[in-house]
mmCIF file of C-alpha atoms in Angstrom:
data_model
loop_
_atom_site.group_PDB
_atom_site.id
_atom_site.type_symbol
_atom_site.label_atom_id
_atom_site.label_comp_id
_atom_site.label_asym_id
_atom_site.label_seq_id
_atom_site.Cartn_x
_atom_site.Cartn_y
_atom_site.Cartn_z
ATOM 1 C CA UNK A 1 141.160 104.076 128.217
ATOM 2 C CA UNK A 2 140.729 101.299 125.662
ATOM 3 C CA UNK A 3 137.377 101.204 123.886
ATOM 4 C CA UNK A 4 137.434 97.380 123.770
ATOM 5 C CA UNK A 5 137.142 95.062 126.731
ATOM 6 C CA UNK A 6 136.369 91.410 127.260
ATOM 7 C CA UNK A 7 132.718 90.677 128.024
ATOM 8 C CA UNK A 8 132.811 86.905 127.875
ATOM 9 C CA UNK A 9 133.190 86.135 131.557
ATOM 10 C CA UNK A 10 130.688 85.995 134.398
ATOM 11 C CA UNK A 11 133.526 86.043 136.913
ATOM 12 C CA UNK A 12 133.978 89.037 139.187
ATOM 13 C CA UNK A 13 135.888 91.862 137.483
ATOM 14 C CA UNK A 14 139.254 93.023 138.844
ATOM 15 C CA UNK A 15 138.835 95.141 141.960
ATOM 16 C CA UNK A 16 138.292 98.771 141.084
ATOM 17 C CA UNK A 17 141.102 101.153 141.995
ATOM 18 C CA UNK A 18 139.106 104.348 141.687
ATOM 19 C CA UNK A 19 141.980 106.850 141.424
ATOM 20 C CA UNK A 20 143.652 104.829 138.656
ATOM 21 C CA UNK A 21 140.408 104.413 136.735
ATOM 22 C CA UNK A 22 139.562 108.112 136.906
ATOM 23 C CA UNK A 23 143.121 109.197 136.010
ATOM 24 C CA UNK A 24 143.191 106.892 132.995
ATOM 25 C CA UNK A 25 139.756 108.112 131.891
ATOM 26 C CA UNK A 26 140.744 111.776 132.126
ATOM 27 C CA UNK A 27 143.867 111.164 130.067
ATOM 28 C CA UNK A 28 142.186 109.228 127.272
ATOM 29 C CA UNK A 29 138.726 110.748 126.767
ATOM 30 C CA UNK A 30 137.590 114.056 125.190
ATOM 31 C CA UNK A 31 137.651 117.056 127.503
ATOM 32 C CA UNK A 32 133.873 117.472 127.323
ATOM 33 C CA UNK A 33 133.489 114.083 129.074
ATOM 34 C CA UNK A 34 135.831 114.964 131.941
ATOM 35 C CA UNK A 35 133.101 116.512 134.141
ATOM 36 C CA UNK A 36 131.317 113.147 134.111
ATOM 37 C CA UNK A 37 134.364 111.283 135.428
ATOM 38 C CA UNK A 38 134.958 113.921 138.075
ATOM 39 C CA UNK A 39 131.334 113.500 139.158
ATOM 40 C CA UNK A 40 131.733 109.691 139.137
ATOM 41 C CA UNK A 41 134.712 110.045 141.474
ATOM 42 C CA UNK A 42 132.840 112.320 143.878
ATOM 43 C CA UNK A 43 129.573 110.336 143.970
ATOM 44 C CA UNK A 44 131.296 106.953 144.250
ATOM 45 C CA UNK A 45 133.451 108.167 147.143
ATOM 46 C CA UNK A 46 130.341 109.482 148.939
ATOM 47 C CA UNK A 47 128.435 106.262 148.173
ATOM 48 C CA UNK A 48 125.564 108.197 146.570
ATOM 49 C CA UNK A 49 124.461 105.297 144.372
ATOM 50 C CA UNK A 50 121.181 106.772 143.148
ATOM 51 C CA UNK A 51 122.794 110.039 142.076
ATOM 52 C CA UNK A 52 125.647 108.098 140.515
ATOM 53 C CA UNK A 53 123.148 106.037 138.506
ATOM 54 C CA UNK A 54 121.507 109.194 137.169
ATOM 55 C CA UNK A 55 124.897 110.631 136.206
ATOM 56 C CA UNK A 56 125.796 107.407 134.407
ATOM 57 C CA UNK A 57 122.645 107.661 132.307
ATOM 58 C CA UNK A 58 123.616 111.221 131.400
ATOM 59 C CA UNK A 59 127.052 109.985 130.393
ATOM 60 C CA UNK A 60 125.740 107.134 128.252
ATOM 61 C CA UNK A 61 123.321 109.506 126.510
ATOM 62 C CA UNK A 62 126.187 111.817 125.521
ATOM 63 C CA UNK A 63 127.144 111.252 121.850
ATOM 64 C CA UNK A 64 130.897 111.431 122.569
ATOM 65 C CA UNK A 65 130.665 108.638 125.158
ATOM 66 C CA UNK A 66 129.901 106.018 122.509
ATOM 67 C CA UNK A 67 133.429 104.483 122.233
ATOM 68 C CA UNK A 68 133.787 104.285 126.022
ATOM 69 C CA UNK A 69 130.413 102.916 127.154
ATOM 70 C CA UNK A 70 131.316 99.234 127.303
ATOM 71 C CA UNK A 71 134.595 99.757 129.145
ATOM 72 C CA UNK A 72 132.999 102.126 131.688
ATOM 73 C CA UNK A 73 130.304 99.565 132.366
ATOM 74 C CA UNK A 74 132.720 96.646 132.670
ATOM 75 C CA UNK A 75 135.459 98.358 134.637
ATOM 76 C CA UNK A 76 133.463 100.814 136.737
ATOM 77 C CA UNK A 77 129.757 99.974 136.981
ATOM 78 C CA UNK A 78 130.319 96.296 137.695
ATOM 79 C CA UNK A 79 132.138 97.203 140.895
ATOM 80 C CA UNK A 80 128.989 98.552 142.555
ATOM 81 C CA UNK A 81 126.134 97.082 140.502
ATOM 82 C CA UNK A 82 124.659 95.146 143.501
ATOM 83 C CA UNK A 83 124.061 98.527 145.160
ATOM 84 C CA UNK A 84 122.096 99.889 142.191
ATOM 85 C CA UNK A 85 118.396 99.637 141.525
ATOM 86 C CA UNK A 86 118.404 96.411 139.497
ATOM 87 C CA UNK A 87 115.918 97.574 136.895
ATOM 88 C CA UNK A 88 118.005 100.675 136.250
ATOM 89 C CA UNK A 89 121.071 98.445 136.011
ATOM 90 C CA UNK A 90 119.349 96.348 133.339
ATOM 91 C CA UNK A 91 118.322 99.484 131.426
ATOM 92 C CA UNK A 92 121.921 100.683 131.560
ATOM 93 C CA UNK A 93 123.316 97.312 130.511
ATOM 94 C CA UNK A 94 120.875 97.052 127.606
ATOM 95 C CA UNK A 95 121.865 100.505 126.396
ATOM 96 C CA UNK A 96 125.562 99.552 126.593
ATOM 97 C CA UNK A 97 125.030 96.251 124.760
ATOM 98 C CA UNK A 98 123.928 98.122 121.630
ATOM 99 C CA UNK A 99 127.507 99.318 121.229
ATOM 100 C CA UNK A 100 128.714 95.715 120.767
ATOM 101 C CA UNK A 101 128.729 94.802 117.067
ATOM 102 C CA UNK A 102 129.460 91.087 117.316
ATOM 103 C CA UNK A 103 126.143 89.197 117.832
ATOM 104 C CA UNK A 104 127.614 86.432 119.987
ATOM 105 C CA UNK A 105 129.580 88.903 122.108
ATOM 106 C CA UNK A 106 126.472 91.026 122.596
ATOM 107 C CA UNK A 107 124.474 87.998 123.739
ATOM 108 C CA UNK A 108 127.314 86.925 126.035
ATOM 109 C CA UNK A 109 127.357 90.395 127.587
ATOM 110 C CA UNK A 110 123.588 90.320 128.259
ATOM 111 C CA UNK A 111 123.420 86.721 129.484
ATOM 112 C CA UNK A 112 126.361 87.449 131.794
ATOM 113 C CA UNK A 113 124.375 90.341 133.240
ATOM 114 C CA UNK A 114 121.305 88.105 133.538
ATOM 115 C CA UNK A 115 123.283 85.626 135.631
ATOM 116 C CA UNK A 116 123.983 88.410 138.107
ATOM 117 C CA UNK A 117 120.318 89.430 138.489
ATOM 118 C CA UNK A 118 118.454 87.705 141.326
ATOM 119 C CA UNK A 119 115.316 86.415 139.584
ATOM 120 C CA UNK A 120 113.431 86.087 142.882
ATOM 121 C CA UNK A 121 114.314 89.427 144.446
ATOM 122 C CA UNK A 122 114.328 91.528 141.260
ATOM 123 C CA UNK A 123 111.584 89.986 139.130
ATOM 124 C CA UNK A 124 110.835 93.030 136.994
ATOM 125 C CA UNK A 125 114.516 93.556 136.213
ATOM 126 C CA UNK A 126 114.810 89.858 135.333
ATOM 127 C CA UNK A 127 111.825 90.000 132.945
ATOM 128 C CA UNK A 128 113.070 93.225 131.365
ATOM 129 C CA UNK A 129 116.514 91.777 130.657
ATOM 130 C CA UNK A 130 115.153 88.452 129.434
ATOM 131 C CA UNK A 131 112.849 90.261 126.998
ATOM 132 C CA UNK A 132 115.783 92.320 125.725
ATOM 133 C CA UNK A 133 117.854 89.165 125.261
ATOM 134 C CA UNK A 134 114.954 87.661 123.313
ATOM 135 C CA UNK A 135 114.876 90.809 121.139
ATOM 136 C CA UNK A 136 118.575 90.431 120.319
ATOM 137 C CA UNK A 137 118.099 86.754 119.436
ATOM 138 C CA UNK A 138 115.198 87.693 117.187
ATOM 139 C CA UNK A 139 117.279 90.307 115.348
ATOM 140 C CA UNK A 140 119.894 87.654 114.635
ATOM 141 C CA UNK A 141 117.317 85.102 113.458
ATOM 142 C CA UNK A 142 117.175 82.748 116.445
ATOM 143 C CA UNK A 143 113.401 82.285 116.535
ATOM 144 C CA UNK A 144 113.536 79.201 118.730
ATOM 145 C CA UNK A 145 115.734 80.951 121.307
ATOM 146 C CA UNK A 146 113.481 84.012 121.179
ATOM 147 C CA UNK A 147 110.356 81.963 121.905
ATOM 148 C CA UNK A 148 112.039 80.133 124.766
ATOM 149 C CA UNK A 149 113.062 83.391 126.454
ATOM 150 C CA UNK A 150 109.617 84.903 125.812
ATOM 151 C CA UNK A 151 107.926 81.970 127.507
ATOM 152 C CA UNK A 152 110.280 82.137 130.494
ATOM 153 C CA UNK A 153 109.707 85.871 130.855
ATOM 154 C CA UNK A 154 105.927 85.467 130.626
ATOM 155 C CA UNK A 155 105.833 82.885 133.437
ATOM 156 C CA UNK A 156 107.216 85.527 135.784
ATOM 157 C CA UNK A 157 105.427 88.530 134.291
ATOM 158 C CA UNK A 158 102.030 86.839 134.449
ATOM 159 C CA UNK A 159 102.345 86.533 138.238
ATOM 160 C CA UNK A 160 103.278 90.175 138.877
ATOM 161 C CA UNK A 161 100.952 93.066 139.674
ATOM 162 C CA UNK A 162 101.551 96.775 139.207
ATOM 163 C CA UNK A 163 104.352 96.170 136.741
ATOM 164 C CA UNK A 164 106.357 99.112 135.410
ATOM 165 C CA UNK A 165 105.243 100.050 131.887
ATOM 166 C CA UNK A 166 108.816 99.714 130.604
ATOM 167 C CA UNK A 167 108.843 96.048 131.629
ATOM 168 C CA UNK A 168 105.486 95.288 130.031
ATOM 169 C CA UNK A 169 106.497 97.191 126.904
ATOM 170 C CA UNK A 170 109.731 95.223 126.521
ATOM 171 C CA UNK A 171 107.850 91.921 126.642
ATOM 172 C CA UNK A 172 104.977 92.886 124.349
ATOM 173 C CA UNK A 173 107.353 94.482 121.834
ATOM 174 C CA UNK A 174 109.451 91.350 121.376
ATOM 175 C CA UNK A 175 106.326 89.161 121.369
ATOM 176 C CA UNK A 176 104.781 91.287 118.607
ATOM 177 C CA UNK A 177 108.005 91.264 116.599
ATOM 178 C CA UNK A 178 108.282 87.485 117.014
ATOM 179 C CA UNK A 179 104.762 86.897 115.695
ATOM 180 C CA UNK A 180 105.460 89.301 112.833
ATOM 181 C CA UNK A 181 108.504 87.216 111.886
ATOM 182 C CA UNK A 182 106.309 84.105 112.009
ATOM 183 C CA UNK A 183 103.550 85.808 109.948
ATOM 184 C CA UNK A 184 101.019 85.006 112.688
ATOM 185 C CA UNK A 185 98.709 87.954 112.215
ATOM 186 C CA UNK A 186 96.214 87.688 115.068
ATOM 187 C CA UNK A 187 98.853 87.236 117.832
ATOM 188 C CA UNK A 188 100.874 90.088 116.305
ATOM 189 C CA UNK A 189 97.795 92.339 116.344
ATOM 190 C CA UNK A 190 97.050 91.523 119.997
ATOM 191 C CA UNK A 191 100.594 91.946 121.319
ATOM 192 C CA UNK A 192 101.307 95.032 119.221
ATOM 193 C CA UNK A 193 98.274 96.843 120.659
ATOM 194 C CA UNK A 194 99.339 95.777 124.163
ATOM 195 C CA UNK A 195 102.802 97.179 123.456
ATOM 196 C CA UNK A 196 101.327 100.500 122.340
ATOM 197 C CA UNK A 197 99.260 100.626 125.537
ATOM 198 C CA UNK A 198 102.525 100.663 127.523
ATOM 199 C CA UNK A 199 104.288 103.491 125.689
ATOM 200 C CA UNK A 200 103.703 107.106 124.764
ATOM 201 C CA UNK A 201 103.283 106.867 121.016
ATOM 202 C CA UNK A 202 104.166 110.522 120.480
ATOM 203 C CA UNK A 203 107.452 110.500 122.415
ATOM 204 C CA UNK A 204 108.643 106.900 122.666
ATOM 205 C CA UNK A 205 108.387 106.066 118.947
ATOM 206 C CA UNK A 206 110.066 107.849 116.060
ATOM 207 C CA UNK A 207 107.891 108.924 113.092
ATOM 208 C CA UNK A 208 109.345 106.012 111.100
ATOM 209 C CA UNK A 209 108.495 103.547 113.876
ATOM 210 C CA UNK A 210 104.946 104.909 114.159
ATOM 211 C CA UNK A 211 104.407 104.562 110.418
ATOM 212 C CA UNK A 212 105.748 101.005 110.324
ATOM 213 C CA UNK A 213 103.722 99.951 113.378
ATOM 214 C CA UNK A 214 100.514 101.442 111.968
ATOM 215 C CA UNK A 215 101.121 99.779 108.608
ATOM 216 C CA UNK A 216 101.804 96.370 110.167
ATOM 217 C CA UNK A 217 98.773 96.621 112.447
ATOM 218 C CA UNK A 218 96.577 97.380 109.456
ATOM 219 C CA UNK A 219 97.896 94.414 107.482
ATOM 220 C CA UNK A 220 97.486 92.083 110.469
ATOM 221 C CA UNK A 221 93.922 93.321 111.038
ATOM 222 C CA UNK A 222 93.045 92.458 107.443
ATOM 223 C CA UNK A 223 94.720 89.041 107.432
ATOM 224 C CA UNK A 224 94.067 87.878 111.009
ATOM 225 C CA UNK A 225 91.601 85.011 110.699
ATOM 226 C CA UNK A 226 89.992 85.773 114.083
ATOM 227 C CA UNK A 227 89.968 89.588 113.892
ATOM 228 C CA UNK A 228 86.552 90.940 112.960
ATOM 229 C CA UNK A 229 86.405 93.952 115.268
ATOM 230 C CA UNK A 230 88.795 96.753 114.376
ATOM 231 C CA UNK A 231 87.378 99.214 116.900
ATOM 232 C CA UNK A 232 90.361 99.324 119.263
ATOM 233 C CA UNK A 233 92.738 100.025 116.386
ATOM 234 C CA UNK A 234 90.467 102.574 114.726
ATOM 235 C CA UNK A 235 90.376 104.636 117.930
ATOM 236 C CA UNK A 236 94.136 104.483 118.452
ATOM 237 C CA UNK A 237 96.253 107.551 117.583
ATOM 238 C CA UNK A 238 98.856 105.290 115.954
ATOM 239 C CA UNK A 239 96.692 105.311 112.805
ATOM 240 C CA UNK A 240 97.296 109.036 112.382
ATOM 241 C CA UNK A 241 100.799 108.062 111.257
ATOM 242 C CA UNK A 242 99.259 106.814 107.994
ATOM 243 C CA UNK A 243 97.747 110.176 107.079
ATOM 244 C CA UNK A 244 99.242 111.837 103.997
ATOM 245 C CA UNK A 245 101.577 108.906 103.301
ATOM 246 C CA UNK A 246 101.679 106.202 100.663
ATOM 247 C CA UNK A 247 99.698 104.059 103.117
ATOM 248 C CA UNK A 248 96.784 106.393 103.791
ATOM 249 C CA UNK A 249 94.521 104.101 101.764
ATOM 250 C CA UNK A 250 95.147 101.355 104.343
ATOM 251 C CA UNK A 251 93.485 103.554 106.964
ATOM 252 C CA UNK A 252 90.504 104.061 104.633
ATOM 253 C CA UNK A 253 90.321 100.318 104.066
ATOM 254 C CA UNK A 254 90.268 99.661 107.830
ATOM 255 C CA UNK A 255 87.243 101.918 108.250
ATOM 256 C CA UNK A 256 85.662 100.283 105.205
ATOM 257 C CA UNK A 257 85.957 96.850 106.804
ATOM 258 C CA UNK A 258 84.578 98.118 110.084
ATOM 259 C CA UNK A 259 81.544 99.495 108.245
ATOM 260 C CA UNK A 260 81.132 96.299 106.235
ATOM 261 C CA UNK A 261 80.915 98.501 103.124
ATOM 262 C CA UNK A 262 81.452 96.271 100.117
ATOM 263 C CA UNK A 263 81.141 99.137 97.620
ATOM 264 C CA UNK A 264 84.049 101.017 99.196
ATOM 265 C CA UNK A 265 86.007 97.749 99.436
ATOM 266 C CA UNK A 266 85.654 97.196 95.700
ATOM 267 C CA UNK A 267 86.659 100.806 95.032
ATOM 268 C CA UNK A 268 89.869 100.372 97.048
ATOM 269 C CA UNK A 269 90.692 96.900 95.699
ATOM 270 C CA UNK A 270 92.698 98.268 92.713
ATOM 271 C CA UNK A 271 95.257 99.545 95.237
ATOM 272 C CA UNK A 272 95.941 96.051 96.604
ATOM 273 C CA UNK A 273 98.900 95.436 94.247
ATOM 274 C CA UNK A 274 100.781 98.061 96.303
ATOM 275 C CA UNK A 275 100.697 95.437 99.101
ATOM 276 C CA UNK A 276 101.302 92.098 97.366
ATOM 277 C CA UNK A 277 100.293 90.132 100.466
ATOM 278 C CA UNK A 278 96.802 91.648 100.288
ATOM 279 C CA UNK A 279 96.558 90.868 96.588
ATOM 280 C CA UNK A 280 97.624 87.271 97.258
ATOM 281 C CA UNK A 281 94.932 86.936 99.930
ATOM 282 C CA UNK A 282 92.125 88.616 98.009
ATOM 283 C CA UNK A 283 89.674 85.652 98.291
ATOM 284 C CA UNK A 284 90.074 85.670 102.089
ATOM 285 C CA UNK A 285 89.629 89.458 102.225
ATOM 286 C CA UNK A 286 86.530 89.212 100.042
ATOM 287 C CA UNK A 287 85.010 86.659 102.410
ATOM 288 C CA UNK A 288 85.970 88.808 105.386
ATOM 289 C CA UNK A 289 84.290 91.939 104.038
ATOM 290 C CA UNK A 290 81.183 89.865 103.328
ATOM 291 C CA UNK A 291 81.176 88.657 106.939
ATOM 292 C CA UNK A 292 81.598 92.239 108.142
ATOM 293 C CA UNK A 293 78.735 93.305 105.874
ATOM 294 C CA UNK A 294 76.561 90.559 107.380
ATOM 295 C CA UNK A 295 77.420 91.692 110.924
ATOM 296 C CA UNK A 296 76.647 95.301 110.035
ATOM 297 C CA UNK A 297 73.366 94.331 108.390
ATOM 298 C CA UNK A 298 72.268 92.439 111.504
ATOM 299 C CA UNK A 299 73.418 95.226 113.797
ATOM 300 C CA UNK A 300 71.336 97.814 111.941
ATOM 301 C CA UNK A 301 68.155 95.815 112.483
ATOM 302 C CA UNK A 302 66.019 96.020 115.587
ATOM 303 C CA UNK A 303 65.923 92.994 117.881
ATOM 304 C CA UNK A 304 62.488 91.947 116.577
ATOM 305 C CA UNK A 305 63.567 92.167 112.934
ATOM 306 C CA UNK A 306 66.491 89.773 112.760
ATOM 307 C CA UNK A 307 64.979 86.990 110.695
ATOM 308 C CA UNK A 308 66.625 87.475 107.313
ATOM 309 C CA UNK A 309 66.026 85.641 104.071
ATOM 310 C CA UNK A 310 68.955 84.260 102.124
ATOM 311 C CA UNK A 311 67.939 86.636 99.330
ATOM 312 C CA UNK A 312 68.256 89.666 101.634
ATOM 313 C CA UNK A 313 71.647 88.514 102.871
ATOM 314 C CA UNK A 314 72.782 87.906 99.275
ATOM 315 C CA UNK A 315 71.845 91.483 98.384
ATOM 316 C CA UNK A 316 73.554 92.917 101.491
ATOM 317 C CA UNK A 317 76.775 90.978 100.892
ATOM 318 C CA UNK A 318 76.715 90.937 97.074
ATOM 319 C CA UNK A 319 77.092 87.163 97.055
ATOM 320 C CA UNK A 320 75.353 84.583 94.862
ATOM 321 C CA UNK A 321 72.442 83.157 96.840
ATOM 322 C CA UNK A 322 73.963 79.659 96.777
ATOM 323 C CA UNK A 323 76.952 80.962 98.798
ATOM 324 C CA UNK A 324 74.886 82.586 101.556
ATOM 325 C CA UNK A 325 74.411 79.456 103.647
ATOM 326 C CA UNK A 326 78.159 78.866 103.782
ATOM 327 C CA UNK A 327 78.723 82.508 104.809
ATOM 328 C CA UNK A 328 76.218 82.244 107.670
ATOM 329 C CA UNK A 329 77.747 78.978 108.878
ATOM 330 C CA UNK A 330 81.181 80.628 108.790
ATOM 331 C CA UNK A 331 79.880 83.534 110.875
ATOM 332 C CA UNK A 332 78.342 81.083 113.353
ATOM 333 C CA UNK A 333 81.548 79.066 113.643
ATOM 334 C CA UNK A 334 83.583 82.227 114.269
ATOM 335 C CA UNK A 335 81.025 83.223 116.952
ATOM 336 C CA UNK A 336 80.360 86.493 115.163
ATOM 337 C CA UNK A 337 76.631 85.795 115.416
ATOM 338 C CA UNK A 338 74.308 83.319 117.106
ATOM 339 C CA UNK A 339 71.095 81.989 115.710
ATOM 340 C CA UNK A 340 69.525 79.261 113.616
ATOM 341 C CA UNK A 341 69.250 78.386 109.938
ATOM 342 C CA UNK A 342 66.097 77.282 108.157
ATOM 343 C CA UNK A 343 67.472 75.682 105.016
ATOM 344 C CA UNK A 344 64.038 74.776 103.695
ATOM 345 C CA UNK A 345 62.611 78.303 103.825
ATOM 346 C CA UNK A 346 66.081 79.774 103.249
ATOM 347 C CA UNK A 347 66.007 82.015 106.286
ATOM 348 C CA UNK A 348 68.398 82.842 109.111
ATOM 349 C CA UNK A 349 67.134 83.894 112.548
ATOM 350 C CA UNK A 350 69.862 85.880 114.292
ATOM 351 C CA UNK A 351 69.573 86.172 118.081
ATOM 352 C CA UNK A 352 72.911 87.837 118.886
ATOM 353 C CA UNK A 353 75.693 89.719 117.152
ATOM 354 C CA UNK A 354 79.260 90.138 118.443
ATOM 355 C CA UNK A 355 79.694 93.324 120.514
ATOM 356 C CA UNK A 356 81.734 95.911 118.683
ATOM 357 C CA UNK A 357 83.404 99.260 119.122
ATOM 358 C CA UNK A 358 81.228 101.636 117.111
ATOM 359 C CA UNK A 359 82.166 104.462 114.797
ATOM 360 C CA UNK A 360 80.461 107.840 115.156
ATOM 361 C CA UNK A 361 78.135 106.999 112.293
ATOM 362 C CA UNK A 362 77.151 103.705 113.898
ATOM 363 C CA UNK A 363 76.578 105.449 117.242
ATOM 364 C CA UNK A 364 74.305 107.894 115.417
ATOM 365 C CA UNK A 365 72.259 105.019 113.987
ATOM 366 C CA UNK A 366 72.052 103.433 117.439
ATOM 367 C CA UNK A 367 70.857 106.762 118.872
ATOM 368 C CA UNK A 368 68.127 106.949 116.234
ATOM 369 C CA UNK A 369 66.958 103.428 117.078
ATOM 370 C CA UNK A 370 67.015 104.217 120.777
ATOM 371 C CA UNK A 371 64.912 107.318 120.125
ATOM 372 C CA UNK A 372 62.375 105.236 118.196
ATOM 373 C CA UNK A 373 62.252 102.716 121.037
ATOM 374 C CA UNK A 374 61.616 105.509 123.569
ATOM 375 C CA UNK A 375 58.800 106.879 121.415
ATOM 376 C CA UNK A 376 57.246 103.418 121.187
ATOM 377 C CA UNK A 377 57.539 103.005 124.944
ATOM 378 C CA UNK A 378 55.901 106.405 125.504
ATOM 379 C CA UNK A 379 53.077 105.409 123.174
ATOM 380 C CA UNK A 380 52.471 102.204 125.114
ATOM 381 C CA UNK A 381 52.564 104.160 128.375
ATOM 382 C CA UNK A 382 49.994 106.614 126.973
ATOM 383 C CA UNK A 383 47.588 103.768 126.187
ATOM 384 C CA UNK A 384 48.122 101.881 129.408
ATOM 385 C CA UNK A 385 48.096 104.781 131.885
ATOM 386 C CA UNK A 386 44.306 105.640 131.542
ATOM 387 C CA UNK A 387 43.421 101.994 132.017
ATOM 388 C CA UNK A 388 45.536 101.749 135.126
ATOM 389 C CA UNK A 389 43.995 104.982 136.489
ATOM 390 C CA UNK A 390 40.473 103.696 135.780
ATOM 391 C CA UNK A 391 40.955 100.506 137.713
ATOM 392 C CA UNK A 392 42.696 102.214 140.651
#
């Protein structure tokens, strides 16, 4: 059984002669693979397609099957692929394609398979394969082709309900990787978190993949120009991958931003040269921590104490007072807060602050404020109740 076979044609393969295929396989493959081919023969003859599919996955997962995966797919699987579950067929084909070293041949193999998938009847399989094709194009540097396939896949995916997690994961993974390649931090952050929502971080990602994903999410959170709420990331177990590594300070910096703690930010700033992109963007990061400090300062105040002088804001954010107005206008434009500015009296009246996912410390502060509010309410009730009783 030759380990090389042509994959450049969408035409129907030669008709399978099962006995010849099995005999050739048994004579040219290691003995430990022979039980698989004997099972293939039995299951194919009995037309047990589901069981045959499961056995094929076992075969392709066997380390010694590596040189024979493409030829088995092309010469055997293609004979009965219309009878298979189409999503499982795509998963099998994608696994096989990784054994093809030549980029163009690999793409030809996958696009040939795509042409045999009915996009109307097997929409999830179609999206899954298209996303995997986009991933291959991305690996080989075809960003334009990647984006085109992503957009096509999304048009179908966006109309589906109850989609298999594997299908969603394949799309969000390539989308995140595409935006990483384009250095578009906010879209990467969004799609990467969506990808993680579709997988089991502990079992579906290797330790190296978890570390890289956590690192990249941290960097994108810092540099995303629309990301001012890190709560979803801070609660995600992916961040545990940073513990006790050379990147553990990135996790500390994420919590520092979420707290709007400028003192801790300045203490961690000497580590920025370890990530040159953070050092290069220090002015942006400084403005961002000031905005986070402003949000935190407003959040800590009760609803009837949100008129703040420029001087107070300058002290909270450690900015010169002549830069405070610009900071407030930036926060307003980003919709982090709502309110009005009194430039004459140098005051800002804040009426709303962006909802956020709170840390335990912030929840504790909120609980304290709620307790004070309840006490105040009880006090009012104590004064009003006798009057109400007297007039009853």
